[in-house]
Amino acid sequence: AQTTLQYVIADPAVDTTLTMVADMVGLTKDMVTKIVESGLPMMANVADTNPWVFKAMYARSVKYLPPPTQAVYTKLGKNATARQALTADFQLMYGPMTETINRDVASHASATEAQTSQVLAATMPVVVKAVGRANTNVNEMGFGRQLRNLQA
């Protein structure tokens, strides 16, 4: 059976996003994929211990998200303010654990913390949405089950 992580990485919107984020930050798609594959379980761990993070991730998973387009990521690549807004959004969701997530993922994926931070912030909305698509129950309990499947 396909794991939740495999399902998320294989999701067409996630796959497209990984390619475009790789271009945007100047890393290979393999490296970006590795960052997301090690970051998502850590994000799930935080959600498991913090009900606020869980609720925020669940809300994000059911919220409409336009499909990823090259135009969006090209604009993002040129717009430092928009990238900072994504990073701030990520920090808002994961709070004081943001630094730990970035540091641990960077060391696991052999990337810098700056690269990791940019990749996780830029991919988080699409990745969380894909976890939501894996949640066939479409409720908080089902979402929680998907997150537990992801845990490191």
PDB file of C-alpha atoms in Angstrom:
ATOM      1  CA  ALA A   1       0.000   0.000   0.000  1.00  0.00           C
ATOM      2  CA  GLN A   2       1.113   3.521  -0.743  1.00  0.00           C
ATOM      3  CA  THR A   3       2.122   5.501   2.327  1.00  0.00           C
ATOM      4  CA  THR A   4       0.670   8.964   2.940  1.00  0.00           C
ATOM      5  CA  LEU A   5       4.112  10.437   2.185  1.00  0.00           C
ATOM      6  CA  GLN A   6       4.319   8.616  -1.176  1.00  0.00           C
ATOM      7  CA  TYR A   7       0.768   9.730  -1.958  1.00  0.00           C
ATOM      8  CA  VAL A   8       1.615  13.367  -1.195  1.00  0.00           C
ATOM      9  CA  ILE A   9       4.866  13.373  -3.210  1.00  0.00           C
ATOM     10  CA  ALA A  10       3.113  11.680  -6.172  1.00  0.00           C
ATOM     11  CA  ASP A  11       0.215  14.173  -6.093  1.00  0.00           C
ATOM     12  CA  PRO A  12       0.284  16.016  -9.468  1.00  0.00           C
ATOM     13  CA  ALA A  13      -0.020  19.474  -7.863  1.00  0.00           C
ATOM     14  CA  VAL A  14       2.818  18.646  -5.453  1.00  0.00           C
ATOM     15  CA  ASP A  15       4.969  17.230  -8.248  1.00  0.00           C
ATOM     16  CA  THR A  16       4.492  20.402 -10.333  1.00  0.00           C
ATOM     17  CA  THR A  17       5.195  22.574  -7.288  1.00  0.00           C
ATOM     18  CA  LEU A  18       8.426  20.687  -6.465  1.00  0.00           C
ATOM     19  CA  THR A  19       9.691  21.335 -10.009  1.00  0.00           C
ATOM     20  CA  MET A  20       8.818  25.040  -9.923  1.00  0.00           C
ATOM     21  CA  VAL A  21      10.155  25.619  -6.408  1.00  0.00           C
ATOM     22  CA  ALA A  22      13.404  23.892  -7.421  1.00  0.00           C
ATOM     23  CA  ASP A  23      13.747  26.385 -10.301  1.00  0.00           C
ATOM     24  CA  MET A  24      12.858  29.271  -8.005  1.00  0.00           C
ATOM     25  CA  VAL A  25      15.431  28.481  -5.310  1.00  0.00           C
ATOM     26  CA  GLY A  26      18.076  27.108  -7.685  1.00  0.00           C
ATOM     27  CA  LEU A  27      18.166  23.540  -6.353  1.00  0.00           C
ATOM     28  CA  THR A  28      17.590  20.220  -8.100  1.00  0.00           C
ATOM     29  CA  LYS A  29      14.102  18.736  -7.939  1.00  0.00           C
ATOM     30  CA  ASP A  30      15.625  15.745  -6.106  1.00  0.00           C
ATOM     31  CA  MET A  31      16.984  18.045  -3.399  1.00  0.00           C
ATOM     32  CA  VAL A  32      13.658  19.885  -3.047  1.00  0.00           C
ATOM     33  CA  THR A  33      11.830  16.539  -2.864  1.00  0.00           C
ATOM     34  CA  LYS A  34      14.252  15.343  -0.166  1.00  0.00           C
ATOM     35  CA  ILE A  35      13.607  18.528   1.849  1.00  0.00           C
ATOM     36  CA  VAL A  36       9.834  18.056   1.621  1.00  0.00           C
ATOM     37  CA  GLU A  37      10.068  14.321   2.378  1.00  0.00           C
ATOM     38  CA  SER A  38      11.980  15.018   5.583  1.00  0.00           C
ATOM     39  CA  GLY A  39      10.059  18.192   6.463  1.00  0.00           C
ATOM     40  CA  LEU A  40       6.513  16.888   6.201  1.00  0.00           C
ATOM     41  CA  PRO A  41       6.908  14.177   8.892  1.00  0.00           C
ATOM     42  CA  MET A  42       8.367  16.802  11.252  1.00  0.00           C
ATOM     43  CA  MET A  43       5.466  19.147  10.515  1.00  0.00           C
ATOM     44  CA  ALA A  44       3.122  16.222  11.306  1.00  0.00           C
ATOM     45  CA  ASN A  45       4.959  15.582  14.595  1.00  0.00           C
ATOM     46  CA  VAL A  46       4.409  19.211  15.644  1.00  0.00           C
ATOM     47  CA  ALA A  47       0.710  18.998  14.726  1.00  0.00           C
ATOM     48  CA  ASP A  48       0.380  15.847  16.813  1.00  0.00           C
ATOM     49  CA  THR A  49       1.601  17.581  19.981  1.00  0.00           C
ATOM     50  CA  ASN A  50       0.066  20.998  19.330  1.00  0.00           C
ATOM     51  CA  PRO A  51      -3.726  21.212  18.829  1.00  0.00           C
ATOM     52  CA  TRP A  52      -3.431  24.756  17.453  1.00  0.00           C
ATOM     53  CA  VAL A  53      -1.008  23.645  14.722  1.00  0.00           C
ATOM     54  CA  PHE A  54      -3.253  20.674  13.956  1.00  0.00           C
ATOM     55  CA  LYS A  55      -6.317  22.941  13.561  1.00  0.00           C
ATOM     56  CA  ALA A  56      -4.341  25.367  11.368  1.00  0.00           C
ATOM     57  CA  MET A  57      -3.086  22.542   9.135  1.00  0.00           C
ATOM     58  CA  TYR A  58      -6.569  21.027   8.879  1.00  0.00           C
ATOM     59  CA  ALA A  59      -8.098  24.410   7.979  1.00  0.00           C
ATOM     60  CA  ARG A  60      -5.412  24.817   5.305  1.00  0.00           C
ATOM     61  CA  SER A  61      -6.119  21.333   3.954  1.00  0.00           C
ATOM     62  CA  VAL A  62      -9.769  22.103   3.200  1.00  0.00           C
ATOM     63  CA  LYS A  63      -9.244  25.651   1.935  1.00  0.00           C
ATOM     64  CA  TYR A  64      -9.381  26.349  -1.801  1.00  0.00           C
ATOM     65  CA  LEU A  65      -5.938  26.576  -3.376  1.00  0.00           C
ATOM     66  CA  PRO A  66      -5.548  27.546  -7.027  1.00  0.00           C
ATOM     67  CA  PRO A  67      -3.502  25.051  -9.064  1.00  0.00           C
ATOM     68  CA  PRO A  68       0.234  25.807  -9.098  1.00  0.00           C
ATOM     69  CA  THR A  69       1.304  27.735 -12.203  1.00  0.00           C
ATOM     70  CA  GLN A  70       4.661  28.760 -13.574  1.00  0.00           C
ATOM     71  CA  ALA A  71       3.527  32.403 -13.468  1.00  0.00           C
ATOM     72  CA  VAL A  72       2.973  32.245  -9.704  1.00  0.00           C
ATOM     73  CA  TYR A  73       6.426  30.794  -9.013  1.00  0.00           C
ATOM     74  CA  THR A  74       8.195  33.065 -11.504  1.00  0.00           C
ATOM     75  CA  LYS A  75       6.614  36.051  -9.752  1.00  0.00           C
ATOM     76  CA  LEU A  76       7.505  34.578  -6.371  1.00  0.00           C
ATOM     77  CA  GLY A  77      11.103  34.092  -7.494  1.00  0.00           C
ATOM     78  CA  LYS A  78      11.369  37.796  -8.331  1.00  0.00           C
ATOM     79  CA  ASN A  79       9.409  39.076  -5.356  1.00  0.00           C
ATOM     80  CA  ALA A  80      11.298  38.912  -2.049  1.00  0.00           C
ATOM     81  CA  THR A  81       8.325  40.375  -0.148  1.00  0.00           C
ATOM     82  CA  ALA A  82       6.027  37.593  -1.360  1.00  0.00           C
ATOM     83  CA  ARG A  83       8.629  34.968  -0.371  1.00  0.00           C
ATOM     84  CA  GLN A  84       8.947  36.567   3.078  1.00  0.00           C
ATOM     85  CA  ALA A  85       5.154  36.457   3.423  1.00  0.00           C
ATOM     86  CA  LEU A  86       5.210  32.690   2.758  1.00  0.00           C
ATOM     87  CA  THR A  87       7.993  32.246   5.306  1.00  0.00           C
ATOM     88  CA  ALA A  88       6.037  34.334   7.841  1.00  0.00           C
ATOM     89  CA  ASP A  89       2.955  32.202   7.149  1.00  0.00           C
ATOM     90  CA  PHE A  90       4.983  29.047   7.826  1.00  0.00           C
ATOM     91  CA  GLN A  91       6.414  30.546  11.048  1.00  0.00           C
ATOM     92  CA  LEU A  92       2.938  31.562  12.150  1.00  0.00           C
ATOM     93  CA  MET A  93       1.724  27.992  11.711  1.00  0.00           C
ATOM     94  CA  TYR A  94       4.661  26.164  13.341  1.00  0.00           C
ATOM     95  CA  GLY A  95       5.663  28.854  15.833  1.00  0.00           C
ATOM     96  CA  PRO A  96       8.797  28.238  17.909  1.00  0.00           C
ATOM     97  CA  MET A  97       9.227  24.820  16.232  1.00  0.00           C
ATOM     98  CA  THR A  98       9.960  26.483  12.866  1.00  0.00           C
ATOM     99  CA  GLU A  99      13.669  26.823  13.605  1.00  0.00           C
ATOM    100  CA  THR A 100      13.949  23.217  14.785  1.00  0.00           C
ATOM    101  CA  ILE A 101      12.140  21.949  11.684  1.00  0.00           C
ATOM    102  CA  ASN A 102      14.392  23.984   9.367  1.00  0.00           C
ATOM    103  CA  ARG A 103      17.589  22.980  11.188  1.00  0.00           C
ATOM    104  CA  ASP A 104      16.772  19.254  11.378  1.00  0.00           C
ATOM    105  CA  VAL A 105      15.559  19.059   7.779  1.00  0.00           C
ATOM    106  CA  ALA A 106      18.608  20.980   6.518  1.00  0.00           C
ATOM    107  CA  SER A 107      20.983  18.553   8.202  1.00  0.00           C
ATOM    108  CA  HIS A 108      18.976  15.532   7.023  1.00  0.00           C
ATOM    109  CA  ALA A 109      18.729  16.751   3.411  1.00  0.00           C
ATOM    110  CA  SER A 110      22.274  18.220   3.256  1.00  0.00           C
ATOM    111  CA  ALA A 111      20.887  21.672   2.452  1.00  0.00           C
ATOM    112  CA  THR A 112      21.350  25.043   4.134  1.00  0.00           C
ATOM    113  CA  GLU A 113      18.765  26.281   6.627  1.00  0.00           C
ATOM    114  CA  ALA A 114      17.988  29.189   4.273  1.00  0.00           C
ATOM    115  CA  GLN A 115      17.261  26.789   1.386  1.00  0.00           C
ATOM    116  CA  THR A 116      15.192  24.538   3.622  1.00  0.00           C
ATOM    117  CA  SER A 117      13.203  27.463   4.979  1.00  0.00           C
ATOM    118  CA  GLN A 118      12.404  28.731   1.468  1.00  0.00           C
ATOM    119  CA  VAL A 119      11.455  25.286   0.148  1.00  0.00           C
ATOM    120  CA  LEU A 120       9.220  24.338   3.092  1.00  0.00           C
ATOM    121  CA  ALA A 121       7.486  27.732   3.126  1.00  0.00           C
ATOM    122  CA  ALA A 122       6.869  27.681  -0.637  1.00  0.00           C
ATOM    123  CA  THR A 123       5.625  24.081  -0.740  1.00  0.00           C
ATOM    124  CA  MET A 124       3.672  23.931   2.537  1.00  0.00           C
ATOM    125  CA  PRO A 125       0.263  25.122   1.199  1.00  0.00           C
ATOM    126  CA  VAL A 126       0.284  22.584  -1.661  1.00  0.00           C
ATOM    127  CA  VAL A 127       1.684  19.754   0.466  1.00  0.00           C
ATOM    128  CA  VAL A 128      -0.867  20.253   3.261  1.00  0.00           C
ATOM    129  CA  LYS A 129      -3.625  20.404   0.629  1.00  0.00           C
ATOM    130  CA  ALA A 130      -2.399  17.027  -0.731  1.00  0.00           C
ATOM    131  CA  VAL A 131      -2.534  15.512   2.774  1.00  0.00           C
ATOM    132  CA  GLY A 132      -6.122  16.766   2.795  1.00  0.00           C
ATOM    133  CA  ARG A 133      -6.794  14.965  -0.497  1.00  0.00           C
ATOM    134  CA  ALA A 134      -5.397  11.756   1.042  1.00  0.00           C
ATOM    135  CA  ASN A 135      -7.975  12.229   3.814  1.00  0.00           C
ATOM    136  CA  THR A 136     -10.946  10.460   2.266  1.00  0.00           C
ATOM    137  CA  ASN A 137     -13.023  11.011   5.429  1.00  0.00           C
ATOM    138  CA  VAL A 138     -12.792  14.769   4.907  1.00  0.00           C
ATOM    139  CA  ASN A 139     -12.987  15.461   8.620  1.00  0.00           C
ATOM    140  CA  GLU A 140     -10.520  16.341  11.378  1.00  0.00           C
ATOM    141  CA  MET A 141     -10.299  12.758  12.599  1.00  0.00           C
ATOM    142  CA  GLY A 142      -9.360  11.472   9.147  1.00  0.00           C
ATOM    143  CA  PHE A 143      -6.856  14.304   8.696  1.00  0.00           C
ATOM    144  CA  GLY A 144      -5.308  13.403  12.044  1.00  0.00           C
ATOM    145  CA  ARG A 145      -4.960   9.789  10.897  1.00  0.00           C
ATOM    146  CA  GLN A 146      -3.128  10.926   7.725  1.00  0.00           C
ATOM    147  CA  LEU A 147      -0.786  13.085   9.817  1.00  0.00           C
ATOM    148  CA  ARG A 148      -0.046  10.185  12.170  1.00  0.00           C
ATOM    149  CA  ASN A 149       0.811   8.057   9.111  1.00  0.00           C
ATOM    150  CA  LEU A 150       3.348  10.702   8.170  1.00  0.00           C
ATOM    151  CA  GLN A 151       5.061  10.982  11.519  1.00  0.00           C
ATOM    152  CA  ALA A 152       8.783  10.489  11.669  1.00  0.00           C
TER     153      ALA A 152
END
